[in-house]
Tab-separated table of C-alpha atoms and ligand atoms in Angstrom:
chain	number	residue	atom	x	y	z
A	1	MET	CA	84.577	36.470	151.111
A	2	ILE	CA	87.109	39.146	150.219
A	3	SER	CA	86.901	42.752	151.398
A	4	PRO	CA	86.289	45.683	149.016
A	5	LYS	CA	89.923	46.731	149.502
A	6	GLU	CA	91.215	43.265	148.556
A	7	ALA	CA	88.874	43.230	145.561
A	8	GLN	CA	90.108	46.661	144.415
A	9	ASP	CA	93.711	45.461	144.763
A	10	LYS	CA	93.013	42.343	142.699
A	11	VAL	CA	91.473	44.463	139.961
A	12	LEU	CA	94.089	47.214	139.980
A	13	GLU	CA	97.140	44.936	140.089
A	14	ARG	CA	96.013	43.564	136.704
A	15	ALA	CA	95.721	46.964	135.019
A	16	LYS	CA	98.126	47.360	132.095
A	17	THR	CA	98.886	50.488	130.111
A	18	THR	CA	99.680	50.447	126.401
A	19	LYS	CA	100.693	53.339	124.175
A	20	THR	CA	98.974	54.781	121.154
A	21	GLU	CA	98.473	58.047	119.283
A	22	VAL	CA	95.174	59.857	119.054
A	23	PHE	CA	93.988	62.949	117.197
A	24	LEU	CA	94.546	66.133	119.207
A	25	LEU	CA	91.011	66.631	120.559
A	26	GLU	CA	90.618	62.959	121.400
A	27	SER	CA	93.486	63.318	123.859
A	28	LEU	CA	91.457	65.481	126.258
A	29	ASN	CA	91.405	63.840	129.729
A	30	LEU	CA	93.920	61.198	128.637
A	31	VAL	CA	97.545	61.064	129.814
A	32	LEU	CA	100.672	61.756	127.738
A	33	SER	CA	102.821	58.678	127.138
A	34	GLU	CA	105.798	60.762	125.837
A	35	ASN	CA	107.323	64.189	126.441
A	36	ILE	CA	106.091	66.828	124.006
A	37	THR	CA	109.061	68.808	122.677
A	38	SER	CA	108.487	72.059	120.832
A	39	GLU	CA	109.865	72.392	117.302
A	40	ASP	CA	109.192	76.133	117.328
A	41	ASP	CA	109.613	79.220	119.432
A	42	ILE	CA	106.206	80.333	120.709
A	43	PRO	CA	105.639	83.101	119.871
A	44	ALA	CA	107.710	82.709	116.724
A	45	TYR	CA	108.624	86.440	116.556
A	46	ASP	CA	108.727	89.547	118.771
A	47	ASN	CA	105.258	91.091	118.630
A	48	SER	CA	103.109	93.773	120.130
A	49	ALA	CA	101.043	93.025	123.228
A	50	MET	CA	98.817	96.060	122.611
A	51	ASP	CA	97.115	98.173	119.991
A	52	GLY	CA	99.223	101.340	119.946
A	53	TYR	CA	102.350	102.830	118.410
A	54	ALA	CA	105.734	101.217	117.903
A	55	LEU	CA	108.494	103.604	118.987
A	56	ILE	CA	111.962	103.980	120.480
A	57	ALA	CA	111.590	104.086	124.263
A	58	LYS	CA	114.224	106.794	124.785
A	59	ASP	CA	112.183	109.186	122.589
A	60	THR	CA	109.443	109.268	125.257
A	61	LYS	CA	111.773	110.480	128.043
A	62	GLY	CA	109.989	113.065	130.199
A	63	ALA	CA	106.582	112.329	128.651
A	64	ASN	CA	105.033	111.803	132.096
A	65	ALA	CA	105.653	115.502	132.905
A	66	SER	CA	104.891	116.906	129.474
A	67	PRO	CA	103.754	114.937	126.395
A	68	VAL	CA	106.344	114.257	123.702
A	69	SER	CA	105.505	114.681	120.036
A	70	LEU	CA	106.408	111.901	117.575
A	71	LYS	CA	106.014	111.856	113.820
A	72	LEU	CA	103.478	109.217	112.710
A	73	LEU	CA	104.901	107.349	109.712
A	74	ASP	CA	102.534	106.538	106.910
A	75	VAL	CA	102.808	102.762	107.423
A	76	ASP	CA	100.721	100.800	109.839
A	77	ILE	CA	101.333	97.240	111.002
A	78	PRO	CA	98.281	95.055	111.349
A	79	ALA	CA	98.756	91.542	112.784
A	80	GLY	CA	100.116	89.342	110.006
A	81	LYS	CA	102.017	92.073	108.141
A	82	ILE	CA	105.815	92.149	108.119
A	83	PRO	CA	107.005	95.755	108.691
A	84	LEU	CA	109.586	96.757	106.079
A	85	THR	CA	110.222	100.333	107.151
A	86	ASN	CA	112.773	100.997	109.898
A	87	LEU	CA	111.857	103.273	112.756
A	88	GLU	CA	113.946	106.389	113.173
A	89	HIS	CA	114.336	108.554	116.243
A	90	GLY	CA	111.368	110.855	116.742
A	91	SER	CA	108.982	108.729	114.694
A	92	CYS	CA	106.418	105.995	115.408
A	93	MET	CA	104.185	103.552	113.545
A	94	ALA	CA	100.657	102.392	114.322
A	95	ILE	CA	100.810	98.734	115.402
A	96	MET	CA	98.127	96.220	116.338
A	97	THR	CA	98.137	93.458	118.937
A	98	GLY	CA	100.100	90.439	117.690
A	99	ALA	CA	101.816	92.323	114.838
A	100	PRO	CA	105.589	91.877	114.325
A	101	ILE	CA	107.806	94.540	115.858
A	102	PRO	CA	109.620	96.723	113.251
A	103	ASN	CA	113.406	97.130	113.214
A	104	ASN	CA	114.815	99.616	115.766
A	105	CYS	CA	111.583	99.635	117.776
A	106	ASP	CA	112.045	98.683	121.445
A	107	ALA	CA	108.650	99.580	122.942
A	108	VAL	CA	104.981	99.959	122.140
A	109	ILE	CA	102.909	102.693	123.725
A	110	ARG	CA	99.236	101.905	124.277
A	111	LYS	CA	96.798	103.866	122.131
A	112	GLU	CA	95.094	104.931	125.374
A	113	ASP	CA	98.331	106.690	126.457
A	114	THR	CA	98.510	108.878	123.355
A	115	LYS	CA	96.700	111.661	121.482
A	116	LYS	CA	96.621	111.909	117.701
A	117	ILE	CA	96.875	115.329	116.125
A	118	GLY	CA	97.031	115.047	112.327
A	119	THR	CA	100.245	113.193	111.483
A	120	GLU	CA	101.577	113.728	114.952
A	121	ILE	CA	101.278	111.439	117.987
A	122	LEU	CA	101.548	112.875	121.473
A	123	ALA	CA	103.014	110.260	123.819
A	124	CYS	CA	101.601	111.017	127.276
A	125	LYS	CA	103.598	108.365	129.094
A	126	GLN	CA	107.282	107.572	129.325
A	127	CYS	CA	107.986	104.062	128.004
A	128	GLU	CA	110.595	101.599	129.227
A	129	ALA	CA	112.595	99.504	126.775
A	130	GLY	CA	110.715	96.246	126.130
A	131	GLU	CA	107.365	97.633	127.246
A	132	ASN	CA	104.370	95.894	125.634
A	133	ILE	CA	106.606	93.659	123.536
A	134	ARG	CA	106.067	89.906	123.676
A	135	ARG	CA	109.408	88.265	123.013
A	136	LYS	CA	110.049	85.407	120.599
A	137	GLY	CA	110.017	82.132	122.569
A	138	GLU	CA	108.877	83.758	125.815
A	139	ASP	CA	106.048	81.216	126.184
A	140	ILE	CA	107.803	78.092	124.868
A	141	LYS	CA	111.344	77.829	123.504
A	142	LYS	CA	112.290	75.707	120.516
A	143	GLY	CA	113.631	72.373	121.791
A	144	GLU	CA	111.999	72.801	125.201
A	145	VAL	CA	109.781	70.075	126.727
A	146	ALA	CA	106.444	71.885	126.701
A	147	LEU	CA	104.410	69.079	128.322
A	148	GLN	CA	105.833	66.224	130.370
A	149	LYS	CA	105.190	62.507	129.894
A	150	ASP	CA	102.513	61.239	132.329
A	151	LYS	CA	100.779	64.599	132.447
A	152	LYS	CA	97.002	64.513	132.212
A	153	ILE	CA	95.698	66.552	129.285
A	154	PHE	CA	93.304	69.371	130.160
A	155	ALA	CA	91.641	71.935	127.880
A	156	ALA	CA	94.539	74.420	128.156
A	157	ASP	CA	96.991	71.650	127.185
A	158	ILE	CA	94.968	71.046	124.018
A	159	GLY	CA	95.529	74.735	123.251
A	160	VAL	CA	99.279	74.406	123.904
A	161	LEU	CA	99.490	71.315	121.677
A	162	ALA	CA	97.541	73.101	118.955
A	163	SER	CA	99.902	76.105	119.119
A	164	LEU	CA	102.820	73.684	118.668
A	165	GLY	CA	101.141	72.218	115.583
A	166	LYS	CA	100.744	68.761	117.111
A	167	MET	CA	97.934	66.807	115.471
A	168	ASN	CA	98.677	63.290	116.745
A	169	ILE	CA	99.217	62.988	120.455
A	170	PRO	CA	101.033	60.100	122.169
A	171	VAL	CA	98.845	58.841	125.030
A	172	TYR	CA	98.139	55.718	127.055
A	173	ARG	CA	95.471	53.913	125.080
A	174	PRO	CA	91.957	54.250	126.493
A	175	PRO	CA	90.026	50.985	126.650
A	176	VAL	CA	86.840	50.360	124.702
A	177	VAL	CA	84.128	49.154	127.058
A	178	GLY	CA	81.217	46.900	126.126
A	179	ILE	CA	77.946	46.767	128.050
A	180	ILE	CA	75.578	43.787	128.151
A	181	SER	CA	72.383	43.609	130.195
A	182	THR	CA	71.078	40.180	131.157
A	183	GLY	CA	67.674	39.046	132.359
A	184	ASP	CA	64.452	37.554	130.964
A	185	GLU	CA	62.509	40.418	132.535
A	186	ILE	CA	64.618	43.235	131.056
A	187	ILE	CA	63.034	45.218	128.214
A	188	PRO	CA	64.262	48.138	126.064
A	189	ILE	CA	63.431	51.487	127.620
A	190	ASP	CA	60.922	52.511	124.933
A	191	LYS	CA	58.649	49.572	125.831
A	192	LYS	CA	55.667	49.732	128.201
A	193	LEU	CA	56.001	48.327	131.699
A	194	SER	CA	53.819	45.437	132.842
A	195	ILE	CA	54.067	42.809	135.545
A	196	GLY	CA	57.374	40.984	135.188
A	197	ARG	CA	58.961	43.672	132.971
A	198	VAL	CA	61.826	46.000	133.989
A	199	ARG	CA	63.270	48.674	131.730
A	200	ASP	CA	66.991	48.357	131.008
A	201	SER	CA	68.282	51.295	133.040
A	202	ASN	CA	71.662	49.630	133.653
A	203	SER	CA	72.850	49.963	130.043
A	204	TYR	CA	72.171	53.664	130.220
A	205	SER	CA	73.582	54.404	133.650
A	206	LEU	CA	76.787	52.540	132.762
A	207	SER	CA	77.000	54.320	129.394
A	208	ALA	CA	76.604	57.617	131.235
A	209	GLN	CA	79.349	56.746	133.722
A	210	LEU	CA	81.667	55.907	130.815
A	211	LYS	CA	80.661	58.991	128.890
A	212	GLU	CA	81.490	61.072	131.957
A	213	LEU	CA	84.995	59.570	131.849
A	214	GLY	CA	85.256	60.239	128.101
A	215	ILE	CA	85.639	56.516	127.412
A	216	GLU	CA	84.276	54.854	124.277
A	217	TYR	CA	81.472	52.404	125.026
A	218	ILE	CA	79.474	49.935	122.985
A	219	PRO	CA	76.046	48.879	124.268
A	220	PHE	CA	75.322	45.329	123.114
A	221	GLY	CA	71.724	45.377	124.330
A	222	ILE	CA	69.855	42.801	126.382
A	223	VAL	CA	70.432	39.069	126.490
A	224	LYS	CA	68.063	36.485	128.000
A	225	ASP	CA	68.974	34.213	130.919
A	226	ASN	CA	70.042	31.516	128.517
A	227	GLN	CA	73.607	30.270	128.302
A	228	LYS	CA	73.713	29.860	124.545
A	229	ALA	CA	72.462	33.368	123.848
A	230	MET	CA	74.808	34.695	126.521
A	231	CYS	CA	77.832	32.945	124.971
A	232	GLN	CA	77.171	34.587	121.632
A	233	LYS	CA	76.767	38.062	123.068
A	234	ILE	CA	79.846	37.726	125.267
A	235	MET	CA	81.993	36.556	122.350
A	236	GLU	CA	80.722	39.442	120.259
A	237	GLY	CA	81.563	41.802	123.118
A	238	LEU	CA	85.036	40.342	123.594
A	239	SER	CA	85.770	40.655	119.885
A	240	LYS	CA	85.272	44.428	120.062
A	241	CYS	CA	86.148	45.531	123.593
A	242	ASP	CA	88.925	45.628	126.167
A	243	ILE	CA	86.571	45.620	129.136
A	244	LEU	CA	83.191	43.915	129.212
A	245	LEU	CA	80.537	44.929	131.729
A	246	LEU	CA	77.655	42.534	132.213
A	247	SER	CA	74.854	43.350	134.573
A	248	GLY	CA	72.565	40.871	136.297
A	249	GLY	CA	72.744	37.098	136.600
A	250	VAL	CA	75.702	36.843	138.980
A	251	SER	CA	73.917	35.916	142.195
A	252	VAL	CA	72.810	32.484	143.405
A	253	GLY	CA	69.424	32.374	141.642
A	254	ASP	CA	68.448	29.418	139.443
A	255	TYR	CA	68.829	31.577	136.324
A	256	ASP	CA	72.070	33.342	137.244
A	257	PHE	CA	74.307	31.933	134.507
A	258	VAL	CA	76.784	34.714	133.869
A	259	LYS	CA	79.739	33.444	135.916
A	260	GLU	CA	79.454	29.816	134.697
A	261	THR	CA	79.051	30.968	131.107
A	262	LEU	CA	82.183	33.101	131.306
A	263	ILE	CA	84.220	30.335	132.953
A	264	GLY	CA	82.903	27.927	130.305
A	265	LEU	CA	84.239	30.266	127.623
A	266	GLY	CA	87.697	30.129	129.184
A	267	ALA	CA	87.712	33.288	131.277
A	268	GLU	CA	89.783	33.143	134.464
A	269	LEU	CA	87.830	33.786	137.655
A	270	ILE	CA	89.680	36.293	139.848
A	271	PHE	CA	86.996	36.736	142.511
A	272	TRP	CA	83.299	36.260	143.120
A	273	LYS	CA	81.495	37.969	146.015
A	274	VAL	CA	82.788	40.956	147.923
A	275	ASN	CA	81.893	41.717	151.522
A	276	GLN	CA	79.963	44.857	150.665
A	277	LYS	CA	76.508	46.345	150.478
A	278	PRO	CA	75.319	46.951	147.825
A	279	GLY	CA	76.921	44.713	145.225
A	280	LYS	CA	77.901	41.575	147.164
A	281	PRO	CA	77.732	39.107	144.213
A	282	LEU	CA	80.209	41.111	142.088
A	283	VAL	CA	82.346	38.833	139.907
A	284	PHE	CA	85.607	39.734	138.179
A	285	LEU	CA	87.361	37.690	135.535
A	286	THR	CA	90.081	38.120	132.950
A	287	TYR	CA	90.193	36.730	129.433
A	288	GLY	CA	93.728	37.047	128.080
A	289	ASP	CA	94.423	40.729	128.539
A	290	GLN	CA	90.734	41.637	128.630
A	291	TYR	CA	88.766	42.364	131.780
A	292	ILE	CA	85.233	41.207	132.532
A	293	PHE	CA	82.970	42.404	135.326
A	294	GLY	CA	79.739	40.642	136.189
A	295	LEU	CA	77.923	43.415	138.009
A	296	PRO	CA	74.989	42.526	140.263
A	297	GLY	CA	71.833	43.612	138.387
A	298	ASN	CA	70.285	45.922	140.946
A	299	PRO	CA	70.607	49.447	139.529
A	300	VAL	CA	72.382	50.893	142.581
A	301	SER	CA	74.778	47.935	142.814
A	302	VAL	CA	75.706	48.369	139.169
A	303	MET	CA	76.598	52.019	139.564
A	304	VAL	CA	78.337	51.681	142.930
A	305	CYS	CA	80.440	48.742	141.673
A	306	PHE	CA	81.350	50.807	138.626
A	307	GLU	CA	82.476	53.630	140.912
A	308	MET	CA	84.500	51.410	143.229
A	309	TYR	CA	86.089	48.947	140.776
A	310	VAL	CA	85.547	49.716	137.090
A	311	ARG	CA	86.302	53.437	137.159
A	312	PRO	CA	89.617	53.037	139.055
A	313	LEU	CA	90.647	50.251	136.644
A	314	ILE	CA	89.968	52.471	133.624
A	315	LYS	CA	91.814	55.351	135.289
A	316	LYS	CA	94.843	53.136	135.860
A	317	ILE	CA	94.774	51.811	132.283
A	318	ILE	CA	94.825	55.359	130.928
A	319	GLY	CA	97.768	56.247	133.183
A	320	ASP	CA	95.818	58.626	135.426
A	321	ARG	CA	97.364	59.011	138.859
A	322	ASP	CA	94.064	59.919	140.540
A	323	LEU	CA	92.331	56.562	140.544
A	324	PHE	CA	89.622	57.493	142.990
A	325	ARG	CA	87.116	60.277	143.394
A	326	PRO	CA	88.097	63.146	145.672
A	327	ARG	CA	87.324	62.298	149.283
A	328	VAL	CA	86.350	64.294	152.356
A	329	ILE	CA	85.890	63.334	155.960
A	330	ALA	CA	82.422	64.388	157.098
A	331	LYS	CA	80.277	64.034	160.218
A	332	ALA	CA	76.951	62.219	160.314
A	333	ALA	CA	74.109	64.763	160.532
A	334	HIS	CA	71.885	62.054	162.103
A	335	GLU	CA	72.040	58.454	163.211
A	336	PHE	CA	72.400	55.766	160.522
A	337	ILE	CA	71.129	52.282	161.298
A	338	ASN	CA	73.891	50.069	159.927
A	339	LYS	CA	74.497	46.347	160.369
A	340	LYS	CA	77.957	45.143	161.369
A	341	GLY	CA	79.772	42.565	159.251
A	342	ARG	CA	79.809	44.178	155.791
A	343	VAL	CA	81.251	47.355	154.304
A	344	HIS	CA	78.362	49.669	153.503
A	345	PHE	CA	78.511	52.182	150.658
A	346	ALA	CA	75.748	54.562	151.750
A	347	ARG	CA	74.368	57.207	149.409
A	348	VAL	CA	74.524	60.591	151.102
A	349	ARG	CA	73.971	64.277	150.583
A	350	LEU	CA	76.788	66.545	151.726
A	351	VAL	CA	76.104	69.805	153.507
A	352	LYS	CA	78.834	72.333	154.306
A	353	LYS	CA	78.289	74.322	157.505
A	354	GLU	CA	80.898	76.765	158.826
A	355	GLY	CA	83.598	75.115	156.725
A	356	ARG	CA	82.762	71.575	157.892
A	357	TYR	CA	81.077	68.796	155.959
A	358	PHE	CA	78.083	66.886	157.293
A	359	PHE	CA	76.374	64.002	155.560
A	360	CYS	CA	72.777	62.865	155.609
A	361	SER	CA	70.978	59.930	154.065
A	362	THR	CA	69.256	60.284	150.697
A	363	GLY	CA	66.391	58.128	151.948
A	364	MET	CA	65.653	54.431	151.452
A	365	GLN	CA	68.925	52.655	150.771
A	366	GLY	CA	67.757	49.471	149.019
A	367	SER	CA	69.899	48.448	146.072
A	368	GLY	CA	66.885	48.822	143.790
A	369	ILE	CA	66.220	52.435	144.868
A	370	LEU	CA	68.075	54.277	142.144
A	371	THR	CA	66.806	57.671	143.325
A	372	SER	CA	68.943	57.151	146.462
A	373	LEU	CA	71.904	57.610	144.124
A	374	SER	CA	70.495	60.339	141.892
A	375	ARG	CA	69.859	62.456	145.008
A	376	ALA	CA	73.347	61.742	146.386
A	377	ASP	CA	76.420	63.973	146.313
A	378	GLY	CA	78.636	61.166	147.453
A	379	ILE	CA	79.121	57.654	148.766
A	380	ALA	CA	79.899	57.254	152.467
A	381	VAL	CA	81.976	54.257	153.463
A	382	PHE	CA	80.952	52.556	156.728
A	383	GLY	CA	83.566	49.953	157.658
A	384	GLU	CA	82.838	46.284	158.265
A	385	GLN	CA	82.939	46.702	162.044
A	386	ALA	CA	81.215	50.107	162.211
A	387	GLY	CA	77.695	49.097	163.268
A	388	ASN	CA	75.243	51.959	163.784
A	389	ILE	CA	76.656	55.368	162.943
A	390	GLN	CA	75.801	57.845	165.680
A	391	LYS	CA	75.118	61.485	164.947
A	392	GLY	CA	78.463	63.341	164.840
A	393	MET	CA	80.545	60.257	163.971
A	394	LYS	CA	83.016	60.689	161.110
A	395	ALA	CA	83.089	58.812	157.801
A	396	GLU	CA	84.971	59.052	154.533
A	397	ILE	CA	82.873	60.277	151.601
A	398	PHE	CA	83.729	59.820	147.920
A	399	ILE	CA	82.410	62.925	146.171
A	400	LEU	CA	80.502	62.048	142.995
A	401	LYS	CA	79.441	65.481	141.809
A	402	ASP	CA	81.548	68.575	141.394
A	403	SER	CA	78.625	70.994	141.307
B	501	AMP	P1	69.931	39.910	139.086
B	501	AMP	O1	71.275	40.399	139.467
B	501	AMP	O2	69.867	39.396	137.702
B	501	AMP	O3	69.416	38.945	140.087
B	501	AMP	O4	68.988	41.182	139.131
B	501	AMP	C1	68.770	41.867	140.346
B	501	AMP	C2	67.716	42.897	140.181
B	501	AMP	O5	68.170	43.900	139.257
B	501	AMP	C3	66.415	42.377	139.604
B	501	AMP	O6	65.346	43.008	140.305
B	501	AMP	C4	66.464	42.798	138.167
B	501	AMP	O7	65.183	42.940	137.600
B	501	AMP	C5	67.215	44.097	138.237
B	501	AMP	N1	67.912	44.328	136.989
B	501	AMP	C6	68.731	43.468	136.361
B	501	AMP	N2	69.195	43.966	135.221
B	501	AMP	C7	68.677	45.206	135.112
B	501	AMP	C8	68.790	46.244	134.131
B	501	AMP	N3	69.548	46.067	133.042
B	501	AMP	N4	68.146	47.396	134.336
B	501	AMP	C9	67.391	47.556	135.447
B	501	AMP	N5	67.243	46.628	136.402
B	501	AMP	C10	67.858	45.446	136.236
B	502	MG	MG1	68.617	38.391	136.463
């Protein structure tokens, strides 16, 4: 059986990026596949950084000691208006934030630093040349690379792209992910529970994990443990998706048909079974340039396998350099009973005390106990040879929540 690390490598070495263009807002959290060069100076013209009066700086000499009087011209400059009158020595014009600077003006005095007496403005502060003027191109120059290829796009970058007038953004194409739940006992979540019935939580937890990544997902619903029905659903999924996530039916039970069905359809088996807990029967296959995961059906296994294998694959496909969750080294707050021989992904709460992280169990750790994950801040990794974890021993924790 391969180790989780080997399994991750086998998944990640198959990740391929392709390029596309998406509408501006759709590019959030994706990665640029080209440099973005500005076709404009930003700002496009010298403009005022303040509401105040446009003036000639020299005219305010000595104003700190005794205010200097300036003649207020009968033209004001709101943002958006092009000033046509030239400033002359001893005069000033009312100007608003963002408005173009008039000819001859080399400074703007803040309204707060003046007093208005009729048509006269008293400047109470000496201005320096250039004061409160935002220069043409001071943010981004025409012809400059504003955002570099391979940069991840955050909210502020969307603003930068918008200011450059970019509507279609070159990015690495995000995959579309299909979700199929399998199992005769699985019912839609609006149905009543009875003996032998389990609500389909996996479709929703996987959808949520994809939604958190900003990745498009298509839920294909529930399919029975029946190879014919499975074939149809899988082919439908493969016709619409780049990655297919099936849950359930990958273990050694008499009705676990997923792996055989996929191989029967021509998918190439890359690995089956990983030396881990939870999620041992994980299966990974490729179908041309599509990727298929058969996730073990237990709700915790599904989500942990998504975290450890599916999420990093998607991150690599979209060109993100940070494939994994942020990690911290923390100390066990109590003893953990842990069997040797398998890597254990334990669900833990993180507590910070005097600048140091400690982790404690979120309770029962069975792979069907989904609350062990909903209560968790992170996943602790106990190595194959770790055995029991004594209080105070260190482990690496993948942080799942940022608040
Ligand atoms: P399997 O991997 O098919 O053997 O399923 C393992 C366990 O996960 C069983 O107890 C199933 O009832 C449960 N299970 C499978 N699929 C789902 C699902 N979509 N939602 C919730 N539980 C599931
Ligand atoms: Mg099943």
